[in-house]
Amino acid sequence: MDDLTRLVEIKDVYKSYGNLPVLRGVSLTIPKGEILGIIGPSGSGKSTLIRCINGLEEIQSGEILIKGQPISNRRESLEIRKKIGMVFQSFNLFPHYTVLENITNPCRVVNGMSKKRAQEVGESLLEKVRMQNKAHQYPGSLSGGEKQRVAIARALAMEPEIILFDEPTSALDPELAYEVFDTIKLLAEDGMTMVIVTHQIGFIKDLTHRIVFIDEGRICCSGSPDYILNQSEDPRLENFLMRIRGNL
Amino acid sequence: MELNFDLVFNNLPLFWEATKTTIRITVVSFIFALLVAFTVGVLRSFRIPRIIELFLASYVELFRGSPLLIQLFFIYYGLPSVGIVMDAFTAAVIGLALNGGAYMSEVVRASILSVPRGQWEAAFSLGYSKLETVCYIILPQAVRVAIPPLMNSFSSMLKETSLVSVISITELTRTGNLIYSRTARPFEVYMALGLFYFVMTFSVVLLAKQIERRGTRWTI
Ligand SMILES: Nc1ncnc2c1ncn2[C@@H]1O[C@H](COP(=O)(O)OP(=O)(O)O)[C@@H](O)[C@H]1O
Ligand SMILES: [Mg+2]
């Protein structure tokens, strides 16, 4: 891989909360255009890993490079950070702005767009996620699936190079989760680079190019979806898959 | 002894002038208190240099932990000893604004802390700077939480202006005292005085209810 295709490089990252080690030597490279699934037991460090990628958490040692530049929560990485979209389990829409304003406000404040241009961008993104008919409602009146689709549109507004999804459908009923995954599929068709943390392996088995399995803060194994979900004989992975399949 | 409320009616013009002074002091002090409260409250909800945090925390605790009356005496009678002289109105406003600001900064701080962490994180990941996050995302949500308790602070301040009568400002309480010393009819005078204050604070309460009932267009 040359430098251009290496969008995210995670090199031997350690991270702990106080005395609790959470990431214990994680290395991972994400090329442009890849759709990467991350699975693992809860508490294994999946959220922490993707929060480190966009600078929401500071790491203790190792290195995270985005297009060759180190990421941090400091001002210097503001420009690269904008290019890393994040979609949260709890949506985190801005409740005091309408659906449309949730998109136009960042466009105007962060990207300095004119009101008119932001409006156009907002409307076309809402159309993409099929939410244009609720543009002027407040997020409080939307269903969970609708909220998450708006959150995806909002992330897209910054024209990100990569979008990180942290269990985007865990708070949703199955049929609403389908809605959201349909939207994620649309992004896949556009060639968006994505990292998706989820327990719903049914959704990602056809969508992702690669799946990594994280256990106790380490990447335990990684490979094609077929390899990870059907062929690997790693006992911890098998154990994990058995448990979540049992729940389905 | 027969009660005679005529003296209240006869002195209505005086009371009216005094009421206007009370309202003016309250409003001016409250505006400055809001400025202080938002500055201190916003700063204190951030990780700021220890020395600044220590300074702001001392200010808040000092003004909340000592009587307003003493603060007013100190500002008006004490400060001239070190060469800081001001007229009574300025002293009253400074005293009320610093005292109210200390209490209200805690309201502002609690309101900011009540905004979920996810809001900061969403703004952060969209590329808002700290200042932009506060202005566009956090404060609009915090203000909604803060409005009812701040209305409460306003009526408290209105009642506390009564204390500035001791630094010879002829507001409502001092006017009452003057009329009492002229007429020697405390029952009627202080009853009227209490009623005037009540009418004002009750109007604020009604207004606050109105605002709360109307609410905002959005919900969580
Ligand atoms: N802000 C935090 N402070 C302290 N501990 C945390 C914090 N966030 C997560 N942890 C802990 O770190 C571990 C990994 O958490 P997380 O990355 O959220 O796991 P996952 O997303 O895989 O479920 C857990 O044990 C969790 O309790
Ligand atoms: Mg998680």
XYZ file of C-alpha atoms and ligand atoms in Angstrom:
496
model
C 0.000 0.000 0.000
C 1.308 3.451 -0.797
C 0.779 6.460 1.459
C -2.345 7.655 -0.298
C -4.308 4.483 0.168
C -3.353 4.196 3.857
C -6.078 6.393 5.280
C -5.779 5.349 8.921
C -2.698 3.835 10.500
C -2.899 2.644 14.078
C 0.485 1.614 15.415
C 0.883 -0.295 18.649
C -1.636 1.817 20.582
C -1.962 1.545 24.362
C -4.742 3.266 26.235
C -5.944 2.975 29.794
C -8.503 4.722 31.961
C -6.638 5.289 35.200
C -5.370 1.857 36.165
C -7.658 0.021 33.788
C -5.866 -0.978 30.576
C -8.346 -0.894 27.702
C -6.265 -1.051 24.521
C -3.163 -3.190 24.836
C -1.093 -2.862 21.709
C -3.501 -2.419 18.831
C -2.143 -2.076 15.288
C -4.461 -1.696 12.336
C -4.286 -0.094 8.912
C -7.412 1.004 7.099
C -6.993 1.662 3.383
C -9.174 4.139 1.554
C -12.428 2.587 0.417
C -12.428 -0.245 2.918
C -15.474 -1.154 4.938
C -14.216 -2.620 8.177
C -16.348 -4.390 10.755
C -15.294 -4.537 14.388
C -16.791 -7.144 16.675
C -15.985 -8.281 20.185
C -17.459 -8.763 23.644
C -18.724 -5.670 25.412
C -16.003 -3.974 27.387
C -13.325 -5.284 25.017
C -12.393 -1.763 23.864
C -14.219 -1.376 20.534
C -15.693 2.024 21.327
C -12.440 3.200 22.835
C -10.565 2.208 19.685
C -12.767 4.164 17.304
C -12.985 7.104 19.693
C -9.186 7.209 19.619
C -9.271 7.335 15.815
C -11.054 10.693 15.832
C -9.234 12.113 18.837
C -12.104 11.847 21.320
C -9.781 9.875 23.583
C -6.085 10.430 24.138
C -3.747 7.489 23.835
C -0.904 6.714 26.223
C 1.539 5.300 23.720
C 1.743 4.315 20.095
C 0.606 6.402 17.185
C -2.519 7.070 15.148
C -2.012 8.675 11.755
C -4.714 9.938 9.437
C -3.297 10.384 5.942
C 0.118 10.436 7.555
C -0.749 13.109 10.126
C -1.013 12.405 13.850
C -4.462 12.906 15.386
C -5.106 14.526 18.759
C -7.807 16.512 20.488
C -5.770 19.677 20.051
C -6.519 22.527 17.712
C -3.888 21.458 15.199
C -5.895 18.383 14.260
C -9.168 20.241 13.839
C -8.832 20.146 10.044
C -8.195 16.388 9.865
C -10.795 15.692 12.529
C -13.517 17.280 10.424
C -12.753 14.654 7.805
C -13.531 11.822 10.227
C -17.271 11.428 10.633
C -18.691 9.775 13.711
C -22.093 8.172 14.219
C -22.971 7.365 17.826
C -25.176 4.714 19.361
C -27.177 7.449 21.107
C -27.435 9.601 17.928
C -26.427 12.828 19.699
C -28.465 15.054 17.424
C -28.722 18.668 18.569
C -32.225 18.831 20.126
C -32.535 22.615 19.830
C -32.059 22.612 16.061
C -34.480 21.265 13.472
C -33.486 18.263 11.405
C -32.348 20.565 8.618
C -30.525 22.909 10.999
C -28.658 19.934 12.464
C -26.962 19.794 9.064
C -26.863 23.463 8.096
C -25.438 24.661 11.428
C -22.183 22.664 11.171
C -21.951 23.559 7.467
C -22.139 27.239 8.302
C -20.198 27.320 11.571
C -17.472 24.806 10.782
C -17.188 25.116 7.018
C -18.221 28.765 6.717
C -20.808 28.067 4.025
C -23.354 30.689 3.027
C -26.863 30.229 4.340
C -28.169 29.408 0.886
C -25.443 26.899 0.066
C -25.842 25.176 3.470
C -29.568 24.929 2.826
C -28.952 23.232 -0.520
C -26.429 20.808 0.960
C -28.780 20.035 3.849
C -31.762 19.402 1.636
C -29.904 17.125 -0.748
C -28.422 15.100 2.122
C -31.832 14.718 3.748
C -33.151 13.482 0.437
C -30.339 10.938 0.313
C -31.348 9.496 3.690
C -35.047 9.930 2.821
C -35.757 12.418 5.580
C -36.606 15.487 3.490
C -40.252 15.406 4.592
C -39.224 15.931 8.236
C -36.683 18.677 7.573
C -38.443 21.210 9.776
C -39.261 18.979 12.721
C -37.165 18.790 15.871
C -35.228 15.580 16.586
C -37.344 14.971 19.703
C -40.280 14.004 17.487
C -38.408 11.422 15.370
C -38.153 7.652 15.767
C -34.755 6.183 16.634
C -34.163 5.000 13.086
C -34.993 8.439 11.710
C -32.682 10.092 14.223
C -29.835 7.847 13.181
C -30.416 8.551 9.490
C -30.281 12.282 10.213
C -27.084 11.720 12.201
C -25.607 9.968 9.165
C -26.645 12.864 6.917
C -25.042 15.283 9.374
C -21.793 13.340 9.335
C -21.861 13.366 5.524
C -22.222 17.151 5.492
C -18.580 17.549 6.457
C -17.599 15.502 3.370
C -15.707 13.019 5.518
C -13.033 10.705 4.177
C -14.113 8.056 6.645
C -17.125 7.493 8.877
C -16.894 5.652 12.190
C -20.061 3.930 13.409
C -20.227 2.962 17.087
C -23.036 0.430 17.395
C -25.337 2.594 15.253
C -28.311 0.266 15.612
C -27.958 -1.093 19.137
C -30.596 1.274 20.487
C -33.098 0.369 17.763
C -35.779 -2.227 17.147
C -34.787 -4.681 14.391
C -36.955 -3.154 11.661
C -35.590 0.310 12.400
C -32.093 -1.156 12.387
C -32.750 -2.393 8.834
C -33.644 1.155 7.819
C -30.346 2.417 9.128
C -28.329 -0.353 7.536
C -30.034 0.371 4.208
C -28.720 3.899 4.520
C -25.246 2.615 5.354
C -25.422 0.421 2.242
C -26.050 3.539 0.166
C -22.784 4.980 1.443
C -21.045 1.711 0.614
C -22.225 2.061 -2.979
C -20.588 5.503 -3.079
C -17.295 3.942 -1.991
C -17.210 5.591 1.458
C -14.544 4.286 3.832
C -16.297 3.040 6.955
C -15.585 1.403 10.280
C -18.637 -0.254 11.809
C -18.732 -1.552 15.370
C -21.760 -3.785 15.825
C -23.104 -6.940 17.367
C -25.490 -7.439 14.467
C -23.245 -9.637 12.372
C -26.120 -10.503 10.038
C -25.984 -6.939 8.779
C -22.273 -6.704 8.176
C -21.448 -10.105 6.752
C -22.252 -9.005 3.197
C -21.358 -5.362 3.659
C -17.822 -5.423 5.002
C -14.556 -6.239 3.279
C -12.859 -7.255 6.497
C -13.828 -7.970 10.073
C -11.563 -7.708 13.118
C -12.371 -9.427 16.369
C -11.227 -7.571 19.486
C -10.914 -9.238 22.845
C -9.536 -7.710 26.049
C -7.994 -4.760 24.270
C -6.154 -6.704 21.586
C -6.978 -7.597 18.027
C -7.465 -11.292 18.378
C -8.022 -12.127 14.726
C -9.005 -10.485 11.489
C -9.935 -11.551 8.001
C -12.683 -11.701 5.412
C -16.226 -11.875 6.795
C -16.512 -15.452 5.633
C -13.265 -16.421 7.360
C -14.120 -14.665 10.645
C -17.746 -15.734 10.823
C -17.487 -19.270 9.484
C -13.979 -20.662 9.250
C -11.786 -19.381 12.032
C -11.111 -21.842 14.784
C -9.931 -19.349 17.350
C -11.598 -20.525 20.562
C -12.336 -17.030 21.902
C -13.927 -15.964 18.633
C -15.957 -19.171 18.424
C -17.100 -18.673 21.972
C -18.099 -15.068 21.259
C -19.970 -15.967 18.054
C -21.789 -18.763 19.790
C -22.977 -16.377 22.475
C -24.259 -13.653 20.151
C -25.823 -16.138 17.754
C -27.550 -17.720 20.695
C -29.086 -14.352 21.473
C -30.398 -13.746 17.967
C -55.759 52.412 68.176
C -57.526 53.063 64.950
C -55.942 52.118 61.693
C -55.703 54.768 59.053
C -54.603 53.851 55.580
C -55.081 57.352 54.231
C -51.445 58.063 54.899
C -50.517 55.329 52.442
C -52.744 56.793 49.757
C -51.516 60.300 50.490
C -47.963 59.157 50.042
C -48.571 57.145 46.890
C -46.500 59.481 44.684
C -43.540 59.002 47.016
C -44.012 55.248 47.072
C -44.267 55.225 43.296
C -40.982 57.095 42.877
C -39.353 54.703 45.365
C -40.747 51.670 43.546
C -39.208 52.919 40.336
C -35.837 53.220 42.084
C -36.164 49.670 43.443
C -36.984 48.347 39.989
C -34.128 50.276 38.422
C -31.587 48.957 40.931
C -32.905 45.405 40.523
C -32.809 45.448 36.744
C -29.374 47.054 36.446
C -27.887 44.773 39.118
C -29.493 41.712 37.579
C -28.045 42.458 34.144
C -24.558 42.784 35.624
C -25.144 39.688 37.750
C -26.056 37.756 34.590
C -22.833 38.877 32.918
C -20.812 37.807 35.955
C -22.729 34.538 36.286
C -22.305 33.501 32.667
C -18.623 34.433 32.586
C -17.826 32.630 35.829
C -20.214 29.728 35.193
C -18.921 29.016 31.691
C -15.266 29.322 32.741
C -15.764 27.065 35.740
C -17.369 24.305 33.696
C -14.097 24.004 31.751
C -10.719 22.704 32.694
C -9.011 26.035 33.285
C -5.645 26.898 34.878
C -5.699 26.063 38.592
C -4.949 29.566 39.697
C -7.932 31.007 37.805
C -10.229 28.262 39.056
C -9.036 28.930 42.606
C -9.704 32.652 42.198
C -13.217 32.104 40.798
C -14.090 29.485 43.399
C -12.953 31.821 46.199
C -15.076 34.614 44.787
C -18.174 32.405 44.640
C -17.697 30.955 48.127
C -16.836 34.294 49.718
C -19.889 36.071 48.370
C -22.212 33.179 49.108
C -20.736 32.662 52.533
C -21.061 36.162 53.962
C -24.089 38.427 54.486
C -25.049 40.783 51.678
C -25.462 43.504 54.280
C -21.791 43.236 55.255
C -20.785 43.211 51.585
C -22.710 46.435 51.005
C -21.212 48.084 54.098
C -17.761 47.012 53.008
C -18.133 48.341 49.461
C -19.723 51.652 50.438
C -18.066 52.450 53.782
C -14.989 50.201 53.793
C -13.494 50.685 50.332
C -13.060 54.480 50.686
C -10.398 53.713 53.326
C -8.220 52.343 50.534
C -9.123 55.178 48.212
C -11.991 53.577 46.307
C -14.933 55.938 46.558
C -18.216 55.616 44.714
C -21.748 56.902 44.933
C -24.387 54.874 46.729
C -26.151 53.663 43.591
C -22.912 52.287 42.108
C -22.024 50.611 45.401
C -25.487 49.044 45.594
C -25.296 47.721 42.052
C -21.788 46.333 42.556
C -22.802 44.637 45.791
C -25.989 43.126 44.409
C -24.376 42.105 41.114
C -21.408 40.378 42.762
C -23.594 38.688 45.353
C -26.258 37.596 42.857
C -23.596 36.695 40.306
C -21.988 34.269 42.754
C -25.253 32.393 43.318
C -26.309 32.558 39.684
C -22.938 31.331 38.391
C -23.691 28.053 40.150
C -27.017 27.871 38.325
C -25.243 28.456 35.019
C -22.588 25.875 35.828
C -25.139 23.231 36.798
C -27.126 23.927 33.632
C -24.054 23.497 31.466
C -23.201 20.250 33.243
C -26.747 19.037 32.629
C -26.146 19.017 28.855
C -25.216 15.419 27.973
C -21.580 14.627 27.151
C -22.690 13.260 23.795
C -23.492 16.807 22.678
C -19.889 17.875 23.253
C -18.658 14.761 21.504
C -20.904 15.215 18.467
C -19.788 18.832 18.099
C -16.157 17.849 18.601
C -16.318 15.201 15.904
C -17.979 17.615 13.462
C -15.038 19.982 13.945
C -16.578 22.732 16.096
C -13.965 24.566 18.161
C -14.459 24.771 21.937
C -15.885 28.273 21.722
C -18.192 27.350 18.833
C -19.406 24.302 20.747
C -20.257 26.437 23.768
C -21.996 29.155 21.737
C -23.976 27.065 19.276
C -24.540 23.745 21.015
C -24.143 23.903 24.791
C -25.357 27.327 25.900
C -28.657 27.279 23.982
C -29.521 24.025 25.743
C -28.157 25.174 29.104
C -30.080 28.453 29.006
C -33.334 26.586 28.720
C -32.508 24.689 31.880
C -31.300 27.858 33.614
C -34.257 30.152 32.922
C -36.629 29.014 35.712
C -33.979 29.178 38.496
C -32.700 32.501 37.126
C -36.209 33.974 37.283
C -36.166 32.864 40.883
C -32.862 34.680 41.404
C -34.470 37.782 39.958
C -37.226 37.836 42.550
C -34.717 37.141 45.320
C -32.676 40.089 44.149
C -35.757 42.274 44.047
C -36.395 41.533 47.706
C -32.738 41.936 48.631
C -32.641 45.473 47.251
C -34.415 46.270 50.513
C -30.982 46.065 52.148
C -29.487 48.877 50.088
C -31.629 51.266 52.115
C -28.788 51.100 54.663
C -26.412 52.878 52.325
C -28.878 55.772 52.034
C -30.532 54.950 48.755
C -34.101 56.156 48.806
C -35.709 53.073 47.420
C -38.897 51.478 48.652
C -37.736 50.355 52.096
C -35.989 53.598 52.961
C -38.980 55.593 51.764
C -41.156 53.477 54.053
C -38.809 54.152 56.945
C -38.931 57.881 56.285
C -42.714 57.947 56.126
C -42.896 55.899 59.315
C -40.653 58.298 61.199
C -42.812 61.171 60.024
C -46.175 59.568 60.808
C -45.357 57.031 63.534
C -47.729 54.522 61.964
C -45.632 51.390 61.445
C -48.542 48.984 60.934
C -49.935 50.717 57.881
C -46.562 51.681 56.419
C -44.892 48.290 56.629
C -47.996 46.466 55.550
C -48.146 48.618 52.421
C -44.426 48.112 51.879
C -44.716 44.340 52.083
C -47.628 44.444 49.682
C -45.664 46.485 47.141
C -42.811 43.982 47.190
C -45.245 41.112 46.979
C -47.012 42.527 43.935
C -43.684 42.866 42.154
C -42.295 39.415 42.984
C -45.637 37.794 42.287
C -45.701 39.393 38.819
C -42.277 37.860 38.193
C -43.566 34.471 39.355
C -46.548 34.741 37.012
C -44.273 35.729 34.143
C -41.985 32.775 34.896
C -44.978 30.406 34.875
C -46.078 31.864 31.565
C -42.630 31.337 30.055
C -42.403 27.808 31.401
C -45.863 26.913 30.142
C -45.125 28.220 26.680
C -41.859 26.252 26.790
C -39.666 26.001 23.742
C -40.465 24.564 20.363
C -38.117 21.662 20.979
C -37.945 18.840 23.478
C -35.196 16.396 24.324
N -14.567 7.202 30.183
C -14.229 6.032 30.771
N -13.704 6.012 32.005
C -13.345 4.865 32.610
N -13.489 3.659 32.045
C -14.016 3.584 30.816
C -14.409 4.770 30.108
N -14.894 4.391 28.902
C -14.810 3.062 28.864
N -14.265 2.559 29.996
C -13.994 1.147 30.275
O -13.138 0.683 29.262
C -13.482 -0.641 28.888
C -13.723 -0.692 27.387
O -14.843 0.084 27.090
P -15.401 0.246 25.614
O -14.300 0.683 24.713
O -16.589 1.118 25.703
O -15.810 -1.233 25.254
P -16.793 -1.767 24.139
O -17.172 -0.628 23.250
O -16.017 -2.828 23.429
O -17.965 -2.348 24.842
C -14.682 -1.017 29.708
O -14.243 -1.806 30.793
C -15.222 0.291 30.192
O -15.835 0.143 31.445
Mg -19.068 0.255 22.944
